[in-house]
Amino acid sequence: MSANSQTPKKNLLVRFLTMNTSGQTSGRDLPLWRQLLTQILCLFILFSVMFPIMYIVTLSLSSKTTRPSSLQLIPTEISFVAYKQVLDHPTGNPVSFIQLLRNSVGLSVGVGLVALLVAVTAAYSFSRFNFKMREVLMVLVFIPLLMPGVGLATPLYLLLNQLKVVDCGQGVTALLPWFACDGGLKGRLIFNLRDSLLGVGIAITAGALPFAIWNLKGYLDTIPKELEEAAAIDGADTNQTFWKIILPLAMPQLAVTFFIGFIGNWQEFVTSWLFLSQPKDYTLAMTLYNMTGQYASSIPWNRFAAMAVIVALPVAVVYIFLQKQIVGGLTTGGVKG
Amino acid sequence: MELANKKISGTKIKRNLLPYYYLVPAFLIMGVITFYPLIYQVIISFTNFETKHLLLGLNSPELKFVGLKNYIDIFTGALPVENFNFFRVLEFNFWWALSNVFLHVPAGVLIAVMLNTEGLWLKKLYRALYILPVVVPPIVVATVWRNIFDEQYGAMNQLLTSISILFGHLDPVHLRWLTEYKPPIPGFLPGAPLTLAYYAMMIANFWLGWPLMSVIATGALQSIPKDLYEAAAIDGATGFQQFRNITIPLLTPAMMPAAVYGFTITFNLFGLVFFMTGGGPARSTELLVTFAYNLVRNLRWFGVAAAFAVIIFFVALVVLLITNRITRATQSYSEA
């Protein structure tokens, strides 16, 4: 039975606070007036949640290239002109959408995979062995986590910027900073690690690795030790235990960590916006920023809206499928000693 | 059995080294791309590193070590940047994170409680749709809200206009959300003016923030045994008393880590601020991270930027120590 049937009349706020929160139906219906009041509140919240979403979807489905002069939250026309334009010709530069997509996917998938592969053995070591330097090394891995992405950007920019491949002429190439051209020639710059997707990938990995190690260690700690002991009795050595027992068991969490990383790297902006100067290397997130606000005086808002929807979709899909695991992974798996 | 013996007979040294073998790949890579840059950053922070030193770095003949000058300049506001005061930015940064969490957590809990009402129609639909803000990548959220708060064509002014028409005011609302410098409530936060842009960012981040708290609260609510409420009702506890004495204490252990997580995320929320206001107007919404980014990306004062990053590191360390203490305090409370 609900406890609320005897509740004396109180003000509205208190009434909402006092609802039975056990979440199970006991067969008794909500009094109609309270049902209606709650429904009104729910609908108001729904409106506030849907407002920006409907706004941007409606805008993206409009064929009008002028800026919106009045508020429209429900599409009056379904036109894919803006999507087509964005896919055909996303920026003012001669860069195809596929190229931008490839950059974004390559960066987020590449960083995610490398960070995972490198992190998993370290996480295993921290989780399963008790060795002299364990505490010290774990704190060492934790230190970069305190640094927000912006914090590591400066030194990485400077260091990666020094690594260059230059053409000295006459078929001679040089690799700076170790091998310079003869006779102090400056040469023609062919490749600068800083100004490349590889460089951005390296810089993002620098921050992603420590996070992956801590996240995976937290999960490996929850795998019972008995399994390994049983394996050891059966004659498996540590390497075999790791590959045949731990790794398969950790697969789900590896996938979750990968997708958390993917969601983050898909939106990566700080490093790529600082490092990259050539439009062919731009990512979708950078393109979206270029279409916003002061930078976008010439870009129709329907095209901006279409781009926003396109950038949002992959993350939304991943999230909807893995919602429980991701929320759980962030709040419980996370960074724990 | 034979194999097990073999394992035990393996030399002790080899076994002692095994954990290190597993660490080698990660530490080799982190040594080059994480730890070395961190050290390099500290070195750079004592120099006047600028664009002209880019080519040769520390080998640059004109590179000067300036001691603590960069740090002193940052703290005393001696940087040749308009409207920059380190302590105002720091205060605003803390206020920004705190004010957000203090809104998101209670709102998330209340909405979760409301959606947990038995017999509520369309409960599942609401739950599914309320999660949408969590699903949209924050970078998209930030750009979309930037355009919503556009003073000329933005949806917010248009929405306010249609509401004010309902009340008989026919003039279009024209709030300069992101550019107005005069704070709407002067003196609300002593020392740091809260411009209209702050409120715009609060609205956008509220939209983004409460649903996650609601998801976490819903999970925790459903693990509270129903008997507790029934027993309390038999003892004559009113609904409000039940909420205060059962729901709140039993939610705290789940909500506290969530609040701490929210705080740290919001404290360094680069994307929303950078995309919506760029730290403006007049640096009134600048966070530590956005200012650091301005230093390196726009001003290209690498030495100063490195010093600023080192300062951010220590601020983050202090934040961590405080939040750790809070989490621990509530843990012992929930176990008691």
XYZ file of C-alpha atoms in Angstrom:
673
model
C 0.000 0.000 0.000
C 1.126 3.493 -0.649
C 2.078 5.622 2.255
C 0.796 8.732 0.662
C -2.916 8.194 0.980
C -2.868 9.603 4.491
C -0.576 12.501 3.688
C -2.130 15.719 4.952
C -2.518 18.442 2.396
C 0.713 20.311 1.939
C 2.008 22.675 -0.679
C 2.704 21.475 -4.190
C 6.440 21.076 -3.931
C 6.179 18.958 -0.821
C 3.621 16.778 -2.535
C 6.021 16.014 -5.355
C 8.765 15.302 -2.914
C 6.624 12.905 -0.984
C 5.685 10.539 -3.721
C 6.342 6.937 -3.118
C 9.738 6.262 -4.562
C 9.881 2.514 -4.384
C 9.111 2.215 -8.057
C 6.806 -0.760 -7.816
C 3.187 -0.804 -8.648
C 1.006 -1.868 -5.828
C -2.105 -1.919 -7.946
C -3.481 1.326 -6.544
C -3.921 4.121 -9.069
C -2.573 7.569 -8.651
C -5.311 10.086 -7.801
C -6.311 11.717 -11.057
C -5.538 15.289 -10.035
C -2.052 14.316 -8.995
C -1.574 12.274 -12.129
C -2.501 15.327 -14.181
C -0.297 17.717 -12.242
C 2.666 15.373 -12.581
C 1.933 14.914 -16.266
C 1.987 18.693 -16.760
C 5.350 18.887 -15.046
C 6.667 15.927 -17.042
C 5.518 17.510 -20.287
C 7.160 20.788 -19.356
C 10.446 18.990 -18.719
C 9.963 17.088 -21.948
C 9.535 20.380 -23.775
C 12.734 21.765 -22.303
C 14.624 18.580 -23.194
C 13.288 18.442 -26.728
C 13.563 22.172 -27.421
C 17.156 22.319 -28.731
C 16.845 18.927 -30.396
C 13.672 19.741 -32.268
C 15.045 23.168 -33.082
C 18.175 21.806 -34.706
C 16.433 18.924 -36.476
C 13.786 21.273 -37.872
C 16.469 23.689 -38.998
C 18.420 20.913 -40.691
C 15.363 19.773 -42.627
C 14.615 23.231 -43.927
C 15.638 24.358 -47.383
C 15.750 28.024 -46.418
C 19.265 29.396 -46.436
C 18.295 32.592 -44.662
C 18.710 32.791 -40.918
C 15.637 31.892 -38.900
C 13.507 34.941 -38.163
C 10.992 33.173 -35.973
C 11.002 30.127 -33.793
C 10.142 26.843 -35.445
C 10.259 23.588 -33.541
C 8.253 21.314 -35.827
C 9.382 20.841 -39.407
C 6.952 22.240 -41.968
C 8.956 20.771 -44.809
C 11.228 17.774 -45.104
C 14.083 18.776 -47.336
C 17.457 17.109 -47.411
C 19.082 19.931 -49.329
C 21.202 20.989 -46.378
C 22.387 17.438 -45.748
C 23.227 17.005 -49.397
C 25.173 20.255 -49.470
C 27.103 19.343 -46.349
C 27.931 15.907 -47.701
C 28.924 17.260 -51.101
C 30.860 20.267 -50.013
C 31.280 20.504 -46.253
C 33.624 23.482 -46.079
C 34.800 26.354 -48.208
C 37.919 24.301 -48.925
C 38.144 21.546 -51.513
C 37.862 18.794 -48.925
C 35.324 16.037 -49.303
C 33.069 14.900 -46.501
C 34.537 11.424 -46.790
C 37.984 12.861 -46.115
C 36.770 14.619 -42.951
C 34.958 11.490 -41.857
C 38.036 9.384 -42.455
C 40.117 11.803 -40.381
C 37.666 11.730 -37.499
C 37.155 7.963 -37.554
C 40.851 7.253 -38.014
C 41.788 9.480 -35.117
C 39.183 8.231 -32.669
C 39.444 4.539 -33.532
C 43.231 4.611 -33.831
C 43.816 6.343 -30.518
C 41.231 4.137 -28.814
C 42.835 0.900 -30.029
C 46.425 1.888 -29.367
C 45.620 3.163 -25.882
C 43.775 -0.068 -25.063
C 46.422 -2.439 -26.392
C 49.189 -0.684 -24.552
C 47.191 -0.144 -21.379
C 45.843 -3.627 -20.826
C 49.098 -5.316 -19.835
C 50.031 -2.460 -17.521
C 46.597 -2.599 -15.921
C 47.048 -6.340 -15.443
C 50.372 -5.821 -13.754
C 48.973 -3.209 -11.358
C 45.945 -5.311 -10.631
C 47.574 -8.691 -10.025
C 51.158 -8.302 -8.872
C 52.505 -6.952 -5.662
C 55.895 -5.477 -6.383
C 58.215 -2.964 -4.893
C 57.556 0.009 -7.134
C 53.828 -0.616 -7.511
C 52.575 2.337 -5.476
C 55.122 4.751 -6.896
C 54.410 3.784 -10.488
C 50.663 3.952 -9.977
C 50.920 7.483 -8.639
C 53.127 8.279 -11.613
C 50.392 7.103 -13.971
C 47.869 9.159 -12.045
C 49.786 12.440 -12.357
C 48.932 13.130 -16.023
C 45.259 12.517 -15.242
C 45.290 15.680 -13.170
C 46.311 17.648 -16.216
C 43.354 18.633 -18.393
C 43.891 18.141 -22.135
C 44.761 21.786 -22.551
C 47.555 21.376 -20.011
C 49.544 18.870 -22.039
C 48.961 20.629 -25.345
C 51.780 23.184 -25.057
C 54.779 20.879 -24.560
C 53.466 18.349 -27.069
C 53.014 21.112 -29.607
C 56.569 22.279 -29.100
C 58.127 18.814 -29.098
C 56.209 17.373 -32.039
C 56.788 20.558 -33.969
C 60.520 19.936 -33.938
C 60.160 16.676 -35.790
C 60.228 17.492 -39.473
C 61.095 15.900 -42.761
C 62.602 18.410 -45.159
C 63.664 18.204 -48.759
C 67.175 19.630 -49.069
C 67.102 19.515 -52.853
C 69.012 17.182 -55.176
C 67.090 14.202 -53.910
C 68.331 14.548 -50.348
C 65.869 14.470 -47.494
C 66.649 15.194 -43.879
C 64.946 14.299 -40.644
C 64.975 17.134 -38.142
C 65.951 17.585 -35.375
C 68.498 14.766 -35.696
C 69.706 15.178 -39.269
C 69.760 18.626 -40.801
C 70.535 19.496 -44.388
C 74.189 19.993 -45.219
C 75.596 23.477 -45.159
C 72.830 24.943 -42.991
C 70.250 24.785 -45.772
C 66.721 25.219 -44.574
C 65.187 23.009 -47.227
C 61.541 22.569 -48.166
C 59.246 21.217 -45.493
C 57.642 17.936 -46.519
C 56.213 16.699 -43.272
C 55.826 18.132 -39.807
C 54.674 15.663 -37.190
C 52.866 18.432 -35.303
C 50.874 19.428 -38.374
C 49.620 15.925 -39.062
C 46.884 13.601 -37.893
C 49.555 11.215 -36.645
C 50.909 13.958 -34.407
C 47.454 14.763 -33.093
C 46.906 11.054 -32.491
C 50.131 10.829 -30.503
C 49.177 13.864 -28.446
C 45.715 12.482 -27.645
C 47.167 9.079 -26.781
C 49.444 10.801 -24.264
C 46.364 11.735 -22.252
C 44.266 8.668 -23.086
C 46.794 6.053 -21.946
C 46.853 6.863 -18.217
C 43.052 6.975 -18.188
C 42.803 3.605 -19.911
C 45.260 2.040 -17.465
C 43.328 3.224 -14.414
C 39.966 2.365 -15.874
C 41.007 -1.162 -16.839
C 42.810 -1.765 -13.569
C 39.626 -0.891 -11.713
C 37.799 -3.496 -13.744
C 40.453 -6.223 -13.577
C 40.364 -5.880 -9.793
C 36.797 -7.162 -9.885
C 37.710 -10.402 -11.688
C 38.050 -13.033 -8.948
C 41.558 -14.323 -8.294
C 40.299 -17.890 -7.844
C 40.152 -18.305 -11.601
C 43.849 -17.654 -11.951
C 44.688 -19.858 -9.016
C 42.729 -22.657 -10.614
C 44.578 -22.061 -13.875
C 47.922 -22.109 -12.061
C 47.062 -25.431 -10.456
C 46.239 -26.731 -13.899
C 49.712 -25.718 -14.930
C 49.242 -22.433 -16.727
C 52.006 -19.891 -16.334
C 51.360 -16.199 -15.843
C 51.466 -15.399 -19.535
C 48.993 -18.128 -20.365
C 46.700 -16.967 -17.562
C 46.798 -13.455 -18.900
C 46.054 -14.378 -22.505
C 43.628 -17.233 -21.930
C 41.794 -16.232 -18.744
C 42.064 -12.535 -18.003
C 41.932 -11.112 -21.499
C 38.771 -12.957 -22.591
C 37.069 -12.056 -19.308
C 38.062 -8.432 -19.693
C 36.728 -8.190 -23.254
C 33.441 -6.498 -22.338
C 35.215 -3.866 -20.312
C 37.814 -3.416 -23.034
C 34.955 -2.682 -25.410
C 33.378 -0.216 -22.978
C 36.680 1.561 -22.381
C 37.197 1.694 -26.128
C 33.801 3.284 -26.678
C 34.213 5.789 -23.847
C 37.456 6.731 -25.534
C 35.780 6.801 -28.934
C 33.084 9.188 -27.695
C 35.722 11.488 -26.265
C 38.082 11.358 -29.224
C 35.289 11.820 -31.750
C 34.741 15.262 -30.265
C 38.412 16.004 -29.732
C 38.944 19.652 -30.463
C 41.637 21.186 -28.269
C 44.603 19.391 -29.786
C 43.475 19.134 -33.385
C 42.485 22.812 -33.501
C 45.854 23.796 -32.092
C 48.008 21.451 -34.189
C 46.444 21.160 -37.609
C 46.690 23.867 -40.224
C 45.831 22.078 -43.457
C 42.150 21.719 -44.377
C 42.739 18.180 -45.647
C 43.531 17.083 -42.089
C 40.491 18.706 -40.483
C 38.120 16.617 -38.423
C 34.339 16.800 -38.300
C 34.444 18.508 -34.905
C 36.709 21.241 -36.263
C 34.461 21.684 -39.280
C 31.443 22.053 -37.028
C 33.206 24.731 -34.997
C 34.036 26.565 -38.201
C 30.328 26.663 -38.982
C 29.327 28.184 -35.645
C 28.899 31.714 -34.446
C 31.347 34.376 -35.417
C 33.276 32.161 -37.809
C 30.210 31.377 -39.820
C 28.848 34.666 -41.082
C 28.436 33.172 -44.564
C 27.224 29.697 -43.671
C 23.479 29.077 -43.748
C 22.119 27.783 -40.497
C 20.365 24.857 -42.113
C 23.767 23.578 -43.199
C 25.182 24.087 -39.711
C 22.205 22.184 -38.304
C 22.674 19.308 -40.733
C 26.343 19.092 -39.791
C 25.475 19.112 -36.072
C 23.088 16.194 -36.581
C 25.681 14.272 -38.588
C 28.412 14.765 -35.981
C 26.032 13.795 -33.181
C 24.738 10.583 -34.770
C 27.634 8.124 -34.270
C 28.025 9.056 -30.619
C 24.281 8.897 -30.042
C 24.096 5.430 -31.573
C 27.012 4.128 -29.507
C 25.527 5.645 -26.385
C 22.057 4.265 -26.858
C 23.412 0.751 -27.259
C 25.876 0.918 -24.389
C 24.145 3.338 -22.069
C 24.147 1.139 -18.981
C 27.741 0.049 -19.330
C 29.005 3.546 -20.013
C 27.205 5.161 -17.095
C 28.336 2.282 -14.895
C 31.892 2.428 -16.196
C 32.155 6.137 -15.531
C 30.742 6.125 -12.044
C 31.893 2.837 -10.559
C 34.764 1.492 -12.654
C 36.514 4.820 -12.824
C 39.569 5.943 -11.004
C 39.964 4.181 -7.723
C 43.003 3.264 -5.649
C 51.415 -31.273 -11.590
C 54.652 -31.437 -13.454
C 54.084 -28.028 -14.965
C 53.183 -26.502 -11.636
C 56.467 -27.679 -10.209
C 58.267 -26.189 -13.119
C 56.685 -22.828 -12.371
C 57.718 -22.889 -8.756
C 61.268 -23.855 -9.638
C 61.625 -20.793 -11.886
C 64.253 -18.422 -10.601
C 63.120 -15.893 -8.050
C 64.598 -12.965 -9.959
C 62.645 -13.797 -13.067
C 59.426 -13.875 -11.110
C 60.223 -10.597 -9.433
C 60.753 -8.961 -12.779
C 57.587 -10.295 -14.347
C 55.292 -7.420 -13.238
C 57.756 -4.979 -14.772
C 57.710 -6.793 -18.112
C 54.000 -6.172 -18.297
C 54.580 -2.492 -17.596
C 57.287 -1.996 -20.205
C 55.145 -1.136 -23.260
C 52.962 1.383 -21.455
C 55.809 3.081 -19.628
C 58.037 3.176 -22.668
C 55.368 4.999 -24.634
C 54.215 7.202 -21.767
C 57.810 8.048 -21.003
C 58.215 9.569 -24.457
C 54.818 11.119 -25.059
C 53.497 11.847 -21.555
C 56.192 12.169 -18.902
C 58.886 13.763 -21.004
C 56.472 16.479 -22.229
C 55.338 17.097 -18.644
C 58.937 17.690 -17.574
C 59.599 19.726 -20.705
C 56.586 21.824 -19.773
C 58.047 22.656 -16.369
C 61.359 23.657 -17.967
C 59.645 25.779 -20.597
C 57.611 27.507 -17.903
C 60.768 29.205 -16.648
C 61.638 30.612 -20.086
C 60.402 33.299 -22.424
C 59.569 30.727 -25.104
C 57.734 32.365 -28.011
C 57.048 31.654 -31.662
C 60.551 32.673 -32.735
C 62.023 29.836 -30.671
C 59.857 27.191 -32.298
C 62.533 25.940 -34.666
C 65.289 25.182 -32.206
C 63.418 24.901 -28.937
C 65.677 24.790 -25.914
C 68.738 25.049 -28.178
C 67.603 28.446 -29.375
C 70.414 30.962 -28.725
C 68.014 33.781 -27.802
C 65.954 31.635 -25.423
C 66.219 33.144 -21.963
C 65.529 31.613 -18.609
C 63.468 34.157 -16.773
C 63.063 32.381 -13.452
C 59.659 32.761 -11.890
C 58.711 35.758 -14.017
C 55.942 33.920 -15.883
C 54.367 32.731 -12.640
C 54.646 36.152 -11.007
C 53.169 37.815 -14.089
C 50.205 35.444 -14.019
C 49.482 35.958 -10.336
C 49.965 39.716 -10.337
C 48.055 40.295 -13.541
C 51.135 41.766 -15.184
C 50.527 39.848 -18.425
C 49.860 42.231 -21.285
C 46.357 40.827 -21.722
C 43.221 42.880 -21.270
C 40.838 42.076 -18.434
C 42.873 39.268 -16.979
C 43.003 38.713 -13.260
C 44.080 35.251 -12.207
C 42.211 35.199 -8.922
C 38.995 36.431 -10.503
C 39.212 33.629 -13.079
C 39.981 31.126 -10.330
C 37.026 32.318 -8.244
C 34.709 32.232 -11.227
C 35.956 28.746 -12.130
C 35.109 27.370 -8.687
C 31.793 29.171 -8.629
C 30.941 27.868 -12.082
C 31.557 24.247 -11.106
C 29.837 24.528 -7.720
C 26.751 26.365 -8.941
C 26.272 23.793 -11.687
C 26.539 20.770 -9.426
C 24.243 22.339 -6.828
C 21.579 22.643 -9.506
C 22.117 19.398 -11.401
C 22.137 16.966 -8.495
C 18.932 18.087 -6.744
C 17.139 18.480 -10.074
C 18.253 15.049 -11.186
C 17.138 13.468 -7.910
C 13.760 15.238 -7.862
C 12.970 14.293 -11.431
C 14.049 10.712 -10.804
C 11.787 10.580 -7.763
C 8.931 12.049 -9.748
C 9.370 9.488 -12.522
C 9.384 6.754 -9.943
C 5.809 7.552 -8.888
C 3.736 4.444 -9.137
C 0.992 4.474 -11.685
C 2.392 7.446 -13.602
C 1.352 7.329 -17.223
C 4.009 7.219 -19.958
C 6.744 6.720 -17.394
C 8.891 4.676 -19.762
C 8.562 7.174 -22.583
C 9.649 10.046 -20.360
C 12.591 8.060 -19.062
C 13.711 7.233 -22.589
C 13.414 10.799 -23.857
C 14.899 12.546 -20.833
C 18.142 10.692 -21.491
C 18.620 12.411 -24.862
C 20.871 15.265 -23.611
C 23.346 12.690 -22.309
C 23.423 11.048 -25.714
C 24.249 14.127 -27.785
C 27.991 14.844 -27.831
C 28.771 17.934 -25.738
C 30.637 19.545 -28.611
C 27.426 19.543 -30.662
C 25.417 20.716 -27.659
C 27.782 23.645 -27.229
C 27.589 24.762 -30.850
C 23.818 24.370 -30.960
C 23.340 26.420 -27.796
C 25.735 29.017 -29.154
C 23.315 29.545 -32.007
C 20.246 29.357 -29.753
C 21.623 32.272 -27.755
C 22.490 34.270 -30.862
C 21.199 37.763 -30.162
C 19.788 38.366 -33.632
C 18.512 35.035 -34.919
C 18.695 32.855 -31.846
C 15.871 30.599 -30.727
C 15.987 31.783 -27.107
C 15.096 35.374 -27.912
C 12.438 34.105 -30.299
C 10.986 31.842 -27.619
C 10.935 34.687 -25.108
C 9.286 36.881 -27.717
C 6.472 34.386 -28.278
C 5.984 34.044 -24.517
C 5.903 37.784 -23.967
C 3.339 38.141 -26.762
C 1.083 35.848 -24.745
C 1.313 38.387 -21.949
C 0.546 41.283 -24.241
C 4.021 42.663 -24.837
C 4.447 42.964 -28.554
C 8.053 44.149 -28.732
C 10.479 41.410 -29.716
C 12.846 40.380 -26.932
C 16.379 41.323 -27.806
C 18.673 40.107 -25.051
C 22.374 40.261 -25.848
C 22.975 36.923 -24.213
C 26.618 36.411 -25.050
C 27.879 39.958 -25.419
C 26.195 42.092 -22.752
C 28.754 43.022 -20.138
C 26.493 44.599 -17.502
C 25.664 41.828 -14.977
C 21.895 41.362 -14.554
C 22.320 40.918 -10.776
C 25.211 43.147 -9.751
C 27.293 41.945 -6.843
C 25.855 38.425 -6.903
C 29.340 36.965 -6.701
C 31.682 39.475 -5.042
C 34.816 39.993 -7.060
C 33.678 38.326 -10.269
C 30.843 39.784 -12.335
C 28.321 37.201 -13.513
C 27.326 38.405 -16.942
C 24.301 37.311 -18.915
C 26.647 34.926 -20.735
C 27.156 33.070 -17.449
C 23.414 32.509 -17.154
C 23.228 31.413 -20.779
C 25.963 28.880 -20.103
C 24.191 27.777 -16.940
C 21.014 27.115 -18.926
C 22.884 25.151 -21.584
C 24.848 23.157 -19.037
C 21.760 22.517 -16.934
C 20.132 20.983 -19.985
C 23.241 18.877 -20.444
C 23.870 17.989 -16.810
C 20.757 16.963 -14.892
C 19.760 13.921 -16.993
C 22.915 11.997 -16.075
C 22.293 12.721 -12.400
C 18.744 11.548 -12.906
C 19.908 8.274 -14.443
C 22.206 7.621 -11.495
C 19.508 8.583 -8.982
C 16.972 6.303 -10.682
C 19.334 3.363 -10.350
C 19.897 4.096 -6.668
C 16.171 4.670 -6.001
C 15.261 1.279 -7.332
C 17.598 -0.421 -4.920
C 15.870 1.098 -1.875
C 13.681 -1.640 -0.376
C 9.993 -0.834 -0.428
C 9.522 -2.235 3.056
C 11.280 0.763 4.518
C 8.551 3.053 3.246
C 5.820 0.714 4.391
C 7.318 0.456 7.868
C 7.684 4.213 8.040
C 4.078 4.668 6.941
C 2.864 2.317 9.649
C 4.824 4.357 12.161
C 2.928 7.384 10.888
C 5.706 9.108 8.925
C 4.414 11.597 6.381
C 5.570 11.385 2.794
C 7.904 14.295 3.306
C 9.411 12.702 6.372
C 9.940 9.516 4.369
C 11.659 11.465 1.639
C 13.907 13.215 4.121
C 14.709 10.275 6.337
C 14.737 7.353 3.916
C 15.205 8.500 0.347
C 17.829 11.205 0.902
C 20.148 9.248 3.215
C 19.968 6.150 1.044
C 20.636 8.134 -2.132
C 23.643 9.983 -0.725
C 26.206 7.196 -1.210
C 25.310 6.985 -4.907
C 24.907 10.702 -5.516
C 28.075 11.882 -3.793
C 30.553 10.263 -6.225
C 28.304 11.426 -9.056
C 28.403 14.981 -7.719
C 32.174 14.824 -7.376
C 32.451 13.478 -10.920
C 30.165 16.269 -12.130
C 32.247 18.848 -10.295
C 35.552 17.779 -11.835
C 34.039 17.568 -15.319
C 32.390 20.983 -14.997
C 35.487 22.547 -13.484
C 37.408 21.869 -16.703
C 34.475 22.140 -19.100
C 36.422 23.512 -22.019
C 34.065 22.836 -24.918
C 30.895 24.521 -23.723
C 32.643 27.696 -22.608
C 34.996 27.967 -25.544
C 32.275 27.347 -28.112
C 29.570 29.473 -26.519
C 31.442 32.549 -25.316
C 35.147 31.973 -25.945
C 35.549 33.237 -22.373
C 33.881 36.569 -23.136
C 32.532 39.141 -22.799
C 35.643 40.820 -21.388
C 36.882 37.445 -20.057
C 34.004 37.308 -17.582
C 33.279 33.632 -18.339
C 36.869 32.542 -18.764
C 37.833 29.288 -17.053
C 41.408 28.309 -16.274
C 41.430 25.870 -19.184
C 40.001 28.294 -21.745
C 42.479 30.968 -20.733
C 45.347 28.487 -20.964
C 44.162 27.634 -24.470
C 44.053 31.297 -25.433
C 47.625 31.670 -24.254
C 48.943 28.884 -26.444
C 46.600 28.955 -29.427
C 45.985 32.657 -29.998
C 48.764 34.502 -28.194
C 51.403 31.809 -28.734
C 53.217 32.665 -25.514
C 54.436 29.161 -24.933
C 56.453 29.966 -21.827
C 53.539 31.668 -20.107
C 51.154 28.940 -21.268
C 53.417 26.278 -19.771
C 53.558 28.147 -16.473
C 49.794 28.471 -16.533
C 49.409 24.737 -17.138
C 51.667 23.994 -14.173
C 49.437 26.216 -12.038
C 46.347 24.396 -13.342
C 47.980 21.148 -12.321
C 48.296 22.304 -8.733
C 44.753 23.679 -8.697
C 43.556 20.270 -9.912
C 45.601 18.617 -7.167
C 43.919 20.775 -4.517
C 40.498 20.026 -6.024
C 41.290 16.312 -5.942
C 42.338 16.427 -2.287
C 39.140 18.275 -1.344
C 36.819 16.014 -3.328
C 38.582 12.924 -2.008
C 37.977 14.103 1.517
C 34.307 14.743 0.766
C 33.852 11.321 -0.836
C 35.555 9.615 2.072
C 33.513 11.541 4.626
C 30.250 10.490 2.989
C 31.431 6.907 2.647
C 31.958 6.595 6.373
C 28.582 8.280 6.850
C 26.838 5.710 4.706
C 28.617 2.835 6.401
C 27.825 4.107 9.889
